[in-house]
Structure formats: structure tokens, C-alpha cells
Short mmCIF file of C-alpha atoms in Angstrom, two decimals:
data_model
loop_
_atom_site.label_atom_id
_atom_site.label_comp_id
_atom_site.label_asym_id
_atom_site.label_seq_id
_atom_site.Cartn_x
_atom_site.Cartn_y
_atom_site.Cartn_z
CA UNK A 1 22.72 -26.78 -40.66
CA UNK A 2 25.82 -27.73 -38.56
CA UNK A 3 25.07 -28.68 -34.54
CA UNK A 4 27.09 -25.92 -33.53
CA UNK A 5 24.81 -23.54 -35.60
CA UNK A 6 21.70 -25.43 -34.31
CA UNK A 7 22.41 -24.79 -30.96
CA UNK A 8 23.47 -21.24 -31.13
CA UNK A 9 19.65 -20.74 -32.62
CA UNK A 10 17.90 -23.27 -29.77
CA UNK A 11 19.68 -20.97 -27.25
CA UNK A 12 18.93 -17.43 -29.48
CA UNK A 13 14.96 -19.05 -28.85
CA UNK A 14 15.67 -19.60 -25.51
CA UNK A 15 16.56 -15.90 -25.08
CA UNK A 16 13.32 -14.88 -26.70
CA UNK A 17 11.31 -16.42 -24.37
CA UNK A 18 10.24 -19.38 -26.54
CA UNK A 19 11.02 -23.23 -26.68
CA UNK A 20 7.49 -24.45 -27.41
CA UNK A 21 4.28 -22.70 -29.03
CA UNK A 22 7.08 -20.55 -31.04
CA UNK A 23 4.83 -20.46 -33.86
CA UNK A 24 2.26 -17.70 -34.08
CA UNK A 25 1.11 -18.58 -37.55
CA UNK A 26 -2.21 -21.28 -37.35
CA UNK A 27 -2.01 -23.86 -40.23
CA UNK A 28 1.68 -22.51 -41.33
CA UNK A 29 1.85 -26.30 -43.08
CA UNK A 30 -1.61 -25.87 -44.55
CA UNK A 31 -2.65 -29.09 -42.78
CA UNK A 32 -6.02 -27.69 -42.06
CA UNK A 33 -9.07 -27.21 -44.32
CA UNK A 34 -12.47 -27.71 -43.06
CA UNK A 35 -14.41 -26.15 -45.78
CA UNK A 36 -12.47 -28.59 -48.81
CA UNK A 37 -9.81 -28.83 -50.42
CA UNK A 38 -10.09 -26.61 -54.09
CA UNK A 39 -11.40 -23.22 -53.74
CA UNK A 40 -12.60 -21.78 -57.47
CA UNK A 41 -13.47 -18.34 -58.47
CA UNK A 42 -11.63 -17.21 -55.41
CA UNK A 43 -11.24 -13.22 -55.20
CA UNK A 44 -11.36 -10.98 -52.08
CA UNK A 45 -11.67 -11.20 -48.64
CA UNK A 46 -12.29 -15.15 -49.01
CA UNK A 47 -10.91 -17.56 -46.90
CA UNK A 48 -9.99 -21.07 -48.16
CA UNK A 49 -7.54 -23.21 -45.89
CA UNK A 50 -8.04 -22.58 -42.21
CA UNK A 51 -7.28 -19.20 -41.54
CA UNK A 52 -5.69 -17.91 -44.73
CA UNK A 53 -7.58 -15.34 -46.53
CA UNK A 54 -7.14 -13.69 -50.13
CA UNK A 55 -7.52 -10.13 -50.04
CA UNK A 56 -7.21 -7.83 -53.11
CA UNK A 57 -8.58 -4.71 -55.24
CA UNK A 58 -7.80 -6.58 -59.00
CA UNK A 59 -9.32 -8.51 -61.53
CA UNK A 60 -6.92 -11.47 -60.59
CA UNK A 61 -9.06 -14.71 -59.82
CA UNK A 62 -7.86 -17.94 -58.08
CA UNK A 63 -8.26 -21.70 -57.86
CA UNK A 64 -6.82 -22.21 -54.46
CA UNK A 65 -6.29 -26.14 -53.12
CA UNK A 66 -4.93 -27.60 -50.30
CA UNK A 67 -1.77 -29.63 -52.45
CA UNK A 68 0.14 -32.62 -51.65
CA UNK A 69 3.21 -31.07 -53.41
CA UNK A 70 5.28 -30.45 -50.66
CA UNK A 71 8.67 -30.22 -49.56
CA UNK A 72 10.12 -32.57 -47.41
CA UNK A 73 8.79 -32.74 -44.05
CA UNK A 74 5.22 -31.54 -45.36
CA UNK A 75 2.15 -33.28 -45.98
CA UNK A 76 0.53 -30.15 -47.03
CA UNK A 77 0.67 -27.03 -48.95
CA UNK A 78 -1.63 -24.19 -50.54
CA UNK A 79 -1.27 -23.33 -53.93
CA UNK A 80 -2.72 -20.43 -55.90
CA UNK A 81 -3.18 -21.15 -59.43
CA UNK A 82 -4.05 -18.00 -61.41
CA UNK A 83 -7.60 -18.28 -63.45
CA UNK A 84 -8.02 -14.82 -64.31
CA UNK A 85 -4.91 -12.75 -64.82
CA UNK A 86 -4.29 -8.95 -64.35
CA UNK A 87 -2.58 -7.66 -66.90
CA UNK A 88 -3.44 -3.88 -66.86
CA UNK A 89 -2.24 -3.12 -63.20
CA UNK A 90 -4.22 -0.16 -61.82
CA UNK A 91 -2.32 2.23 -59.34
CA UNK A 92 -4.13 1.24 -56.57
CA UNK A 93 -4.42 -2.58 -57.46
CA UNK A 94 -3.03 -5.47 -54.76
CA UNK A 95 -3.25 -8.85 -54.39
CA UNK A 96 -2.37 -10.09 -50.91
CA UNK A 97 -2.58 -13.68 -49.45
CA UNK A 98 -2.25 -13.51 -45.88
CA UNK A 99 -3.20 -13.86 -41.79
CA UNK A 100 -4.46 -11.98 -39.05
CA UNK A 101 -2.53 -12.61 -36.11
CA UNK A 102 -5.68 -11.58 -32.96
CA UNK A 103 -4.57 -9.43 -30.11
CA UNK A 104 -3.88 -11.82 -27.44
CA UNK A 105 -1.50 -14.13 -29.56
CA UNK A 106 0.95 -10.76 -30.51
CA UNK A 107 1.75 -9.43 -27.14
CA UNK A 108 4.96 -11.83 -26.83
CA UNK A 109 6.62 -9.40 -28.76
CA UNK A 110 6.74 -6.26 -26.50
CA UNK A 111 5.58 -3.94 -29.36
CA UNK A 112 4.96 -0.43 -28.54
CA UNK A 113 7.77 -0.56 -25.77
CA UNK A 114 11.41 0.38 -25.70
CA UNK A 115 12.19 -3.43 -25.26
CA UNK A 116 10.81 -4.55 -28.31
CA UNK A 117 11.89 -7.84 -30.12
CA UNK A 118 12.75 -8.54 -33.59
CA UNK A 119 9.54 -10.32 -35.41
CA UNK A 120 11.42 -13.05 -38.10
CA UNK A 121 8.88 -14.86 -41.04
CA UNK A 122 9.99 -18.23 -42.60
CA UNK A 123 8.31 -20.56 -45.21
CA UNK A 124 8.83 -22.42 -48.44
CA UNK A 125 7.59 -20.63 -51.35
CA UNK A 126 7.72 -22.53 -54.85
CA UNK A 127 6.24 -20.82 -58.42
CA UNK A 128 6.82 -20.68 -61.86
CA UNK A 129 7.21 -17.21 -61.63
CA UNK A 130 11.19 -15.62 -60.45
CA UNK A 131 11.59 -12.42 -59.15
CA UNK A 132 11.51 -10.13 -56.24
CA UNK A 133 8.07 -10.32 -53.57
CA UNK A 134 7.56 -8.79 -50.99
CA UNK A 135 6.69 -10.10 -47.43
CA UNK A 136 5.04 -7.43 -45.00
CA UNK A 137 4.03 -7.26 -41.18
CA UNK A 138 1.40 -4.93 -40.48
CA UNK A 139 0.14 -4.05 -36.80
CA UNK A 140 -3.61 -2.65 -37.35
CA UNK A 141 -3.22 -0.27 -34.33
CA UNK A 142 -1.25 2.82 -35.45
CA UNK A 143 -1.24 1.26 -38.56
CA UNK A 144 2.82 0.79 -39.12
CA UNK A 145 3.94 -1.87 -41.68
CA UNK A 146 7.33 -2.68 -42.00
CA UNK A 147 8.60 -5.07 -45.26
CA UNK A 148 10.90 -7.74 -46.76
CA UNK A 149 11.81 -8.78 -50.14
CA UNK A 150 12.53 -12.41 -50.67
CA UNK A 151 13.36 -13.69 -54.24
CA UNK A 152 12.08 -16.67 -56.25
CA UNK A 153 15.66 -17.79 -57.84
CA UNK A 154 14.32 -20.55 -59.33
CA UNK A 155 11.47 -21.95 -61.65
CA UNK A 156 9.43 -24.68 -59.92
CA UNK A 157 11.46 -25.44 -57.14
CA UNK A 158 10.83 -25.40 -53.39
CA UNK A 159 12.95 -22.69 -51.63
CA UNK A 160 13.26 -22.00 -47.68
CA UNK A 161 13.03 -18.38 -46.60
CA UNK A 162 14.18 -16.20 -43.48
CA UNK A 163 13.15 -12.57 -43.26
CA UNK A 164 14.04 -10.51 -40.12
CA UNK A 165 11.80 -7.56 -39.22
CA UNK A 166 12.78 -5.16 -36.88
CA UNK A 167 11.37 -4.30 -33.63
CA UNK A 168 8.60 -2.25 -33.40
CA UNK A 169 8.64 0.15 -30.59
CA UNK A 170 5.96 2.74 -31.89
CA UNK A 171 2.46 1.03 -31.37
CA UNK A 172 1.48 -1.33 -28.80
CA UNK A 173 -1.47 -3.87 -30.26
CA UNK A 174 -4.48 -4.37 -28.42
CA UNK A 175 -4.22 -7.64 -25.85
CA UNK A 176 -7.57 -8.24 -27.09
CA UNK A 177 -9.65 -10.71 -29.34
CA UNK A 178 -8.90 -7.98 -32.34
CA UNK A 179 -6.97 -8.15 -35.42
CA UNK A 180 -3.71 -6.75 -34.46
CA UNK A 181 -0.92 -8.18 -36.45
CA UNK A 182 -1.20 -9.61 -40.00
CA UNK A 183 1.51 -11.21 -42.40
CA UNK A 184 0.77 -11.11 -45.66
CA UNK A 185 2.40 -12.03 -48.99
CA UNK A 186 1.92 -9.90 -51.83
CA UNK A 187 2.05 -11.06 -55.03
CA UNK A 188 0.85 -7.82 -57.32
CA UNK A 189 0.84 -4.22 -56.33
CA UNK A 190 0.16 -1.43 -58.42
CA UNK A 191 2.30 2.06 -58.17
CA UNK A 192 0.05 3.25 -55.04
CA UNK A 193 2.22 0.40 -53.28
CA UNK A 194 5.44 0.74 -54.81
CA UNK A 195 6.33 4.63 -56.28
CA UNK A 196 7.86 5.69 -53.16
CA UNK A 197 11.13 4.93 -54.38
CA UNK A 198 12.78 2.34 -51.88
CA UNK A 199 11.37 -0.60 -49.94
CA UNK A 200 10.55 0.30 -45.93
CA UNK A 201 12.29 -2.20 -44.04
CA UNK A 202 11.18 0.00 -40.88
CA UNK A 203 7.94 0.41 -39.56
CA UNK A 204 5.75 3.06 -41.06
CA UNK A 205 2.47 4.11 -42.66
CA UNK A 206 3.62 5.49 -45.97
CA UNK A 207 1.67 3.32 -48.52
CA UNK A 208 4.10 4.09 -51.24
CA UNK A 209 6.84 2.11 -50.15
CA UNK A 210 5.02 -0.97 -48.95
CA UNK A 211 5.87 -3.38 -51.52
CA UNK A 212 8.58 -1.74 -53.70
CA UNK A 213 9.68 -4.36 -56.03
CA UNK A 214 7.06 -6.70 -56.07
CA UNK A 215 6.59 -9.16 -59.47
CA UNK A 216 3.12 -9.76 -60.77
CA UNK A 217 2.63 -13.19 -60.46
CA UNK A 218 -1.03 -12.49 -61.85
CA UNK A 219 0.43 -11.34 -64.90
CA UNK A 220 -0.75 -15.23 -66.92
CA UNK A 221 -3.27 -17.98 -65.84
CA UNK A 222 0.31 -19.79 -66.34
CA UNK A 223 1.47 -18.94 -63.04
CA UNK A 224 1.25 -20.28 -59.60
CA UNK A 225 2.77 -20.41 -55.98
CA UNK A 226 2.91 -22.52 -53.35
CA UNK A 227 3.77 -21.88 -49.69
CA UNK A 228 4.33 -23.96 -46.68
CA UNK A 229 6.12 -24.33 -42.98
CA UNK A 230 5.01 -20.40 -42.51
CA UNK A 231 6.45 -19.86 -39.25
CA UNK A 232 6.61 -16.11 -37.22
CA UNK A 233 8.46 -16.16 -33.80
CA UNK A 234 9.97 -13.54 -31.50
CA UNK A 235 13.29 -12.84 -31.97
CA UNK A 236 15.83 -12.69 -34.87
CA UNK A 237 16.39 -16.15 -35.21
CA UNK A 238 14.20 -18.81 -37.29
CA UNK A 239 14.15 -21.77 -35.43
CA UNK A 240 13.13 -24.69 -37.20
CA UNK A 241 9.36 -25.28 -38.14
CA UNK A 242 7.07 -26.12 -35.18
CA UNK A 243 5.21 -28.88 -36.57
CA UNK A 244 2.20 -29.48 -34.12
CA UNK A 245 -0.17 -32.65 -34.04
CA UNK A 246 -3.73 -31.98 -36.55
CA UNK A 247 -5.77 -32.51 -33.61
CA UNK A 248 -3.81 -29.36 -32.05
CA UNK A 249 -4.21 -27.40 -35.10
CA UNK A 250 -7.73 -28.08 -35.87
CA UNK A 251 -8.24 -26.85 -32.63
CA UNK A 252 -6.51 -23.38 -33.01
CA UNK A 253 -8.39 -23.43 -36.39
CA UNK A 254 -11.58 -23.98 -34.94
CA UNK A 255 -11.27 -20.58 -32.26
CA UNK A 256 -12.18 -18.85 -35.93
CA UNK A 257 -14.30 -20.98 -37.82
CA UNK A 258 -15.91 -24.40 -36.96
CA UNK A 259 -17.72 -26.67 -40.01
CA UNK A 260 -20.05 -29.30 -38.96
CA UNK A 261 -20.78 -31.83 -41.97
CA UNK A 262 -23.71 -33.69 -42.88
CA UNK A 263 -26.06 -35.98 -40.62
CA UNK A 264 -24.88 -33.73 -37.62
CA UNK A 265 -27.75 -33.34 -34.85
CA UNK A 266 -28.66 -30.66 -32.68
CA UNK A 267 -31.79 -31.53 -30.97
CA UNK A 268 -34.36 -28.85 -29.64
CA UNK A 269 -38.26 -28.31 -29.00
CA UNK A 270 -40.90 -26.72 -30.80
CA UNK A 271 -41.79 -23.75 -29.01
CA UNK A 272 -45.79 -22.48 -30.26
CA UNK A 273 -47.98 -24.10 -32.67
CA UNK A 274 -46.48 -21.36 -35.91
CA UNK A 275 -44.63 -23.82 -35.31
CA UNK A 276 -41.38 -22.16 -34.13
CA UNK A 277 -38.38 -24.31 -33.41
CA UNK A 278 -35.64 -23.92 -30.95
CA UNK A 279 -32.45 -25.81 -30.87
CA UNK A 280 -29.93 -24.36 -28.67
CA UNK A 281 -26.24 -25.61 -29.80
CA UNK A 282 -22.86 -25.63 -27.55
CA UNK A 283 -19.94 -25.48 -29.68
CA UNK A 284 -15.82 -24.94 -28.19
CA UNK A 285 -15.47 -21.35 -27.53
CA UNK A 286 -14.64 -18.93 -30.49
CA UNK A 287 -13.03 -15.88 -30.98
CA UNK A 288 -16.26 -14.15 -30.86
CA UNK A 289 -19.91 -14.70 -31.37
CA UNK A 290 -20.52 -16.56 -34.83
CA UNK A 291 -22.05 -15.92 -37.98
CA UNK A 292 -23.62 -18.43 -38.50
CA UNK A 293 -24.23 -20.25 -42.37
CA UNK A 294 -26.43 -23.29 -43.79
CA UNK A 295 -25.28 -25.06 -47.21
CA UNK A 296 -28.64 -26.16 -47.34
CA UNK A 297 -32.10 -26.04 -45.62
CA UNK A 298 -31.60 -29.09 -42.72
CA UNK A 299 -34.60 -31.24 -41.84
CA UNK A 300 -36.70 -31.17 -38.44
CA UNK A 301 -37.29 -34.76 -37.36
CA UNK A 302 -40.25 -34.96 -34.87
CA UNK A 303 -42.54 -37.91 -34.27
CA UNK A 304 -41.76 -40.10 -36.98
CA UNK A 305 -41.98 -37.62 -39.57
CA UNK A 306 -39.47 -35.24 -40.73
CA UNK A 307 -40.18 -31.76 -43.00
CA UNK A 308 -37.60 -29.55 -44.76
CA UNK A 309 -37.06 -26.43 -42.84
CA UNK A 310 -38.66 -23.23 -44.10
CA UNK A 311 -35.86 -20.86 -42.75
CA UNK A 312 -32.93 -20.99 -40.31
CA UNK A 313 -31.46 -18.17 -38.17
CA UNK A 314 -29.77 -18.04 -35.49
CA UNK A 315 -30.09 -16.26 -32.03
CA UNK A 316 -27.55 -15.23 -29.20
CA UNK A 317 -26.79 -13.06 -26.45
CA UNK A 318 -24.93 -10.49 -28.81
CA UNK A 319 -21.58 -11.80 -27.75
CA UNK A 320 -21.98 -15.43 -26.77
CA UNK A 321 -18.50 -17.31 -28.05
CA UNK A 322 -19.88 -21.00 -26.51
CA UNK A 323 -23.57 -21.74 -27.93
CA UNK A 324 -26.16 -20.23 -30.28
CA UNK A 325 -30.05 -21.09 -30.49
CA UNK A 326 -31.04 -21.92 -33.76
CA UNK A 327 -34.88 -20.95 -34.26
CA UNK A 328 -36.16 -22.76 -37.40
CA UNK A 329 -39.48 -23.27 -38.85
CA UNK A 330 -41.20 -26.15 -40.60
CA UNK A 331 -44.47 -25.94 -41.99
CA UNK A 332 -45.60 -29.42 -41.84
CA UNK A 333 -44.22 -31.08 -38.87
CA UNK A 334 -44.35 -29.55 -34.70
CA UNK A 335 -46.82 -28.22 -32.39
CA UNK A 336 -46.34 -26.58 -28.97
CA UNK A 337 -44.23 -29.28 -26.85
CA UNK A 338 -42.79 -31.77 -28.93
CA UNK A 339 -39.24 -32.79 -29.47
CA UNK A 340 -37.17 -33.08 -32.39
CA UNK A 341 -34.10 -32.57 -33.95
CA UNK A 342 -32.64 -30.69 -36.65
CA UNK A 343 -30.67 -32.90 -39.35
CA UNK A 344 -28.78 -31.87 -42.56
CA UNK A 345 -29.62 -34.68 -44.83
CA UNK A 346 -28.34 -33.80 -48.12
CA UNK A 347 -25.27 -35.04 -49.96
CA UNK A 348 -22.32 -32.40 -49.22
CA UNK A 349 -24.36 -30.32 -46.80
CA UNK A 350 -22.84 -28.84 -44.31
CA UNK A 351 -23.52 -25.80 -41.63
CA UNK A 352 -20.35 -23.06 -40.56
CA UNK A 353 -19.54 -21.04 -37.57
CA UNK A 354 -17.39 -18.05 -38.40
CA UNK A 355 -15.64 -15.75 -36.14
CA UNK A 356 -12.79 -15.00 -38.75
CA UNK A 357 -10.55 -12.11 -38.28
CA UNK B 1 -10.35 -1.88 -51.14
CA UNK B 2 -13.19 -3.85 -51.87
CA UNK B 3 -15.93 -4.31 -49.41
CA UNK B 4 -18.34 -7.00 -48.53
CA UNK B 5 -21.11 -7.02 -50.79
CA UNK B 6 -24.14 -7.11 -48.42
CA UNK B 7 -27.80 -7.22 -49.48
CA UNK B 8 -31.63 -8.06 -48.35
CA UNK B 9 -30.33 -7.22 -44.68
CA UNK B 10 -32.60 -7.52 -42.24
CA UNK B 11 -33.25 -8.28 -38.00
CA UNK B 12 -34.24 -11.65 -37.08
CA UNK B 13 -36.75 -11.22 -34.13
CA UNK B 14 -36.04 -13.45 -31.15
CA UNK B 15 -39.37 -14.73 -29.76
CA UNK B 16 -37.74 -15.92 -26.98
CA UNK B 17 -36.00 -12.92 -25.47
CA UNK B 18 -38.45 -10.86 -26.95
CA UNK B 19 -35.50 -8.47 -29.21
CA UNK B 20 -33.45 -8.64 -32.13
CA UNK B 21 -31.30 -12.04 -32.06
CA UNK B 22 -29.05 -11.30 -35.08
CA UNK B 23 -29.40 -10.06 -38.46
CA UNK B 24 -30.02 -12.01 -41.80
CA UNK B 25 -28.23 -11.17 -44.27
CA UNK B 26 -26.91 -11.87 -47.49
CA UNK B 27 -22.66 -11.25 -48.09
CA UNK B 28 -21.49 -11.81 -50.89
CA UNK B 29 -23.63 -14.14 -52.40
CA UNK B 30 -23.98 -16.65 -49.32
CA UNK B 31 -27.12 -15.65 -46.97
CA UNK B 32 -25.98 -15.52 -43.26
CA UNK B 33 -27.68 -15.07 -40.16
CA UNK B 34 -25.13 -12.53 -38.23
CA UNK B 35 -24.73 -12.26 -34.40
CA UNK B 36 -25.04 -8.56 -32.96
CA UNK B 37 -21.36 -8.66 -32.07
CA UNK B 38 -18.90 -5.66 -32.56
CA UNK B 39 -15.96 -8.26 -32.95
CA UNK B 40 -17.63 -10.53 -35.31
CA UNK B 41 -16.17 -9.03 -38.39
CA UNK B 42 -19.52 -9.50 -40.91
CA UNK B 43 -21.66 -7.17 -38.23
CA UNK B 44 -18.63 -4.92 -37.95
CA UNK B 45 -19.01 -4.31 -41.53
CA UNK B 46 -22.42 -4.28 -41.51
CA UNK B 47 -22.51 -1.64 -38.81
CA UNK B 48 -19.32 0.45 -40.82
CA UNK B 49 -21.50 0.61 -44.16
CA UNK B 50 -25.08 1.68 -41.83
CA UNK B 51 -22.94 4.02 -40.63
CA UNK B 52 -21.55 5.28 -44.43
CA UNK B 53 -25.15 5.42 -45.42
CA UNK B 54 -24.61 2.74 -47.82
CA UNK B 55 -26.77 0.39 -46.26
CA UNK B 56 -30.33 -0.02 -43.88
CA UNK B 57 -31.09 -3.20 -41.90
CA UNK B 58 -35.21 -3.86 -42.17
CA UNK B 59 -37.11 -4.37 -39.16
CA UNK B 60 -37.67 -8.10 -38.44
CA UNK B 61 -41.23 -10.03 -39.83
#
């Protein structure tokens, strides 16, 4: 890029009300991945890496992993190997990897107003597989989508991608803590997707034209894809990638799901003689009250003994985004009074806190 | 689209507050205890398929 060109985009960002937090995507470089780094077996509505989720209605399966193969100025990518293909492509079958932007994060945009601004996607995409794909925005109130096709021109080969989507001046989203925007990549759709004849660049809610075009990368458990550097920003211009520090991502991960690991300790008191356990547990505020998950029953350490837990569940006030109690039982160890704490002990354990999209 | 697969759903009783704290459950697989939040998307689901008639939450123990 020439410094003429350069600066003609730094002041097109300028104009769109953007010089820093430009980014709206969370872990566009794939930097972040609490829960590991190779995801097998993966099918719908799972998420692997920090806040990207696989969502489809096929028979397609997935190893995703968090991959050092990169282009420059990456440390980090996600690739989606295929493990099961789909080779007899249903009407109504998709496969879609993608993220839900939440209702507070989309407003910059002015959507639903006369002064709208242009939305524009850009990433590195690498496969095996050339062709035309198909790149969509989707705003979940009024339900308009508008799309982009992007082609893979070569084999194996890291390319850098701009798409430009209009404004949308039909819906406004929610400036709430709901799923209001979403970018996804497709990478199969079946004729309920694609008869309507020609690709909708503009925003609507005809299904039929969502992803006109699209190749089936699930076609062969030969193929895979890569992306990173996904970047959406107001305006038409891509600017280049905001890389921000891992302790600043984390933290933007962490609003939607939190992992605490192994030998973690949340101390509480036994409550009656059953004996019923208490252990209340302040976490950074989420997106919304958690569900809450346990690799494996932890252990309740209380006056020099400890006992495997009999069950774990959590308790909140309905809509508490800062702590949880945890209420656990034990049969052999606490009476009315004591202290204690509650310990995950074994190798790999680990306990979530999801408030996903 | 596919939906969660939920199963062995059930309130967890509170014995503190004296009410239903959240709702065990098991989606997809993975058991999960699930706060009584509309905006936590597992109890949104769980509510949309109570509401289908596709699914019943049990009373706590």
C-alpha cells in the first residue's frame, strides 16, 4: 500500500468515527482459546476458539484447532479440517462458521436510520479448496442479511480480503446485551440458500438469495480453511488489522465465557449437617448470568480431610452477571459450621462460565 | 436448524433463598446447571422448547 493510499484510509477512519477500538470482531487473529486448542467431532452450535461458533443443518463434521500457520503478522489462526464430508447436499443444508456481534457493540453503525454507514469485513482466508464463498452480515432484529462473495484464487495460499456492505437503514438493533449482528462465513449451502437466482448484496430477508454461489468446501475430508485478521469496522474503508494486546482480548473473550483450570479454589461453608455446601464465587462481569459447567466432580477440603463431591449446581439471582453460589454436597466430609473449600483436583479438569451469544 | 439437544431437565432448589436457583440440565451431551436468565442463551432455549411442548423441567429433589 503506497503512503498516499494509507493516509487517504487513516483519514476515511477518521470520518467514521474510529481511530482506536475499530475492530468489532473479538479474537479476529484467533489468539484466544480457553477451552484448548483442537476441537474434534465438532458439528452445530459449538463453540471452539473464543467466540467463534460452528453452526449448521449437515452431516459435515470438523476438527477445528487453533494453528500456528499464519500469515505474516499472525501468531494465530483457526482452521477447519473436514472429518466427515457432505456429499449429498440437502435443500435446506448450511454450514456456517461465524460471530455474534451483542447489541451494545453494533450501535456505531447508525443502522435503522437514514444516516447509516457502510459495514466493510476483512480477513485472510487460505484452503485447498478455490471457488466462490460467500460472506454475510445478518442483523437478528428485522431479520435483513445482506452478502458478499469473495473467491479463493488459489490452492493453499494465504489471501487478504475486503468486502463492503452497504448501509443498512431498515432495522435498528437492539442497544442491548442481545445478539444483534452476526458475520458469518459460509462454506456449504444447499438450494434453500442459493435458488433465488442472484446474490443479495442489499439487505433483505429472502433466504433464497443468501449465499448464491457458494462452493462446498465439505464436499472431501481433503479440504480445509483457515481464517485470520477478521476485522469489521464502520465505514467503507478497511483499515489495517487492529491487533490488540492478549491480555485485552482475553478480556473481551471472557464477557462470554470464562474457564477456570485445575487446582482453582473457591472457598465456602457448609451450611446444615445433609451436609449442604455453599461457596459463593465473584467472577468479572459477563454478558449475562452463566451457565455454569464442571469437567469433573471437584473435591471439598474441610478439616484435614477432603471427599469427592456428590453433585454441583449452581445458584443465582436469575440475572446476576458478577458471582454465582455454588451449593455442593459431599457425603463424607462437613457438618453445620465448618469451612472448606472446593478444589478440582484431577488432571485436565477444569470448570466454565458461559454467557455465549 | 438444529436445536440443542436437552435432556433429564430439571430445577435445582435453592435452600438458601428458599426457590428455584437454576435448572440442571443436560445439552447436548455435557450436564449443566443453567441460570434462570432470559439472555443466557441455554435457558432461552430451554424456555423456547417448554414453550413448543417439546420439553418439561421436573420439580427440584
Amino acid at each position: 500500500m503506497s503512503k498516499a493510499r494509507g493516509l487517504a484510509d487513516f483519514g476515511n477512519a477518521y470520518s467514521d468515527g474510529a481511530l482506536s477500538n475499530r475492530n468489532l470482531i473479538i479474537n479476529g487473529d484467533m489468539k484466544i482459546s480457553q477451552l484448548g486448542t483442537s476441537f474434534t467431532g465438532v458439528t452445530h452450535g459449538t463453540y471452539t476458539l473464543d467466540r467463534w461458533e460452528l453452526n449448521e443443518d449437515s452431516a459435515a463434521e470438523f476438527t477445528i484447532t487453533q494453528s500456528s500457520e499464519t500469515p505474516d503478522g499472525f501468531g494465530s489462526s483457526i482452521k477447519l479440517d473436514v472429518t466427515t464430508a457432505d456429499t449429498s447436499v440437502g435443500s435446506a443444508d448450511y454450514v456456517v462458521f461465524e460471530q455474534r456481534i451483542e447489541g451494545y457493540n453494533a450501535q456505531s453503525f447508525g443502522s435503522g436510520t437514514s444516516n447509516a454507514k457502510p459495514h466493510t469485513v476483512s480477513f485472510r482466508v487460505r484452503s485447498n479448496v478455490t471457488g466462490t464463498y460467500i460472506c454475510e452480515l445478518k442483523y437478528d432484529t428485522g431479520g435483513y442479511e445482506a452478502s458478499q462473495a469473495y473467491t479463493i484464487d488459489a490452492a493453499d495460499t494465504w489471501e487478504y480480503k475486503v468486502l463492503v456492505f452497504p448501509p443498512q437503514t431498515l432495522s435498528a438493533p437492539a442497544n442491548d446485551n442481545s445478539a444483534e449482528l452476526r458475520v458469518s462465513f459460509w462454506l456449504l449451502a444447499g438450494s434453500n440458500y442459493t435458488g433465488g437466482g442472484t446474490l443479495s448484496t442489499q439487505w433483505t430477508t429472502t433466504d433464497n438469495v443468501r449465499a448464491v454461489g457458494q462452493t462446498n468446501l465439505v464436499a472431501s475430508t481433503s479440504n480445509e480453511i483457515y481464517f485470520t485478521g477478521v476485522q469489521l469496522e464502520v465505514g467503507d474503508t478497511a483499515t489495517p488489522f487492529e491487533h490488540r494486546s492478549y491480555g485485552e482480548e482475553l478480556a473481551a473473550c471472557q464477557r462470554y465465557f470464562q474457564l477456570y483450570p485445575k487446582d482453582t479454589v473457591v472457598t465456602g461453608s457448609c451450611y446444615n449437617n445433609d451436609p449442604d455446601w455453599y461457596f459463593p464465587f465473584v467472577f468479572p462481569e459477563m454478558r449475562a448470568a452463566p451457565t455454569v459447567t464442571f469437567s469433573n466432580n471437584p473435591l471439598i477440603f474441610c478439616n484435614n480431610e477432603n471427599s469427592a463431591t456428590t453433585s454441583v449446581t449452581s445458584s443465582s439471582n436469575n440475572d446476576n452477571i458478577k458471582s454465582i453460589r455454588l451449593q455442593a454436597q459431599s457425603a463424607a466430609v462437613g457438618s453445620a459450621g465448618q469451612a472448606g473449600w472446593l478444589q478440582l483436583n484431577a488432571a485436565n479438569s477444569y470448570f466454565t462460565l458461559d454467557a455465549e451469544l | 436448524m438444529d436445536e440443542m439437544k436437552i435432556t433429564l431437565v430439571k430445577y435445582n432448589w435453592d435452600k438458601l433463598s428458599n426457590k428455584n436457583g437454576s435448572i440442571q440440565a443436560t445439552i447436548d451431551g455435557t450436564e449443566m446447571s443453567v441460570p434462570l436468565d432470559p439472555a443466557n442463551r441455554h435457558y432461552a432455549e430451554i424456555l423456547r422448547q417448554v414453550n413448543a411442548g417439546t420439553l418439561t423441567i421436573a420439580d427440584a429433589d
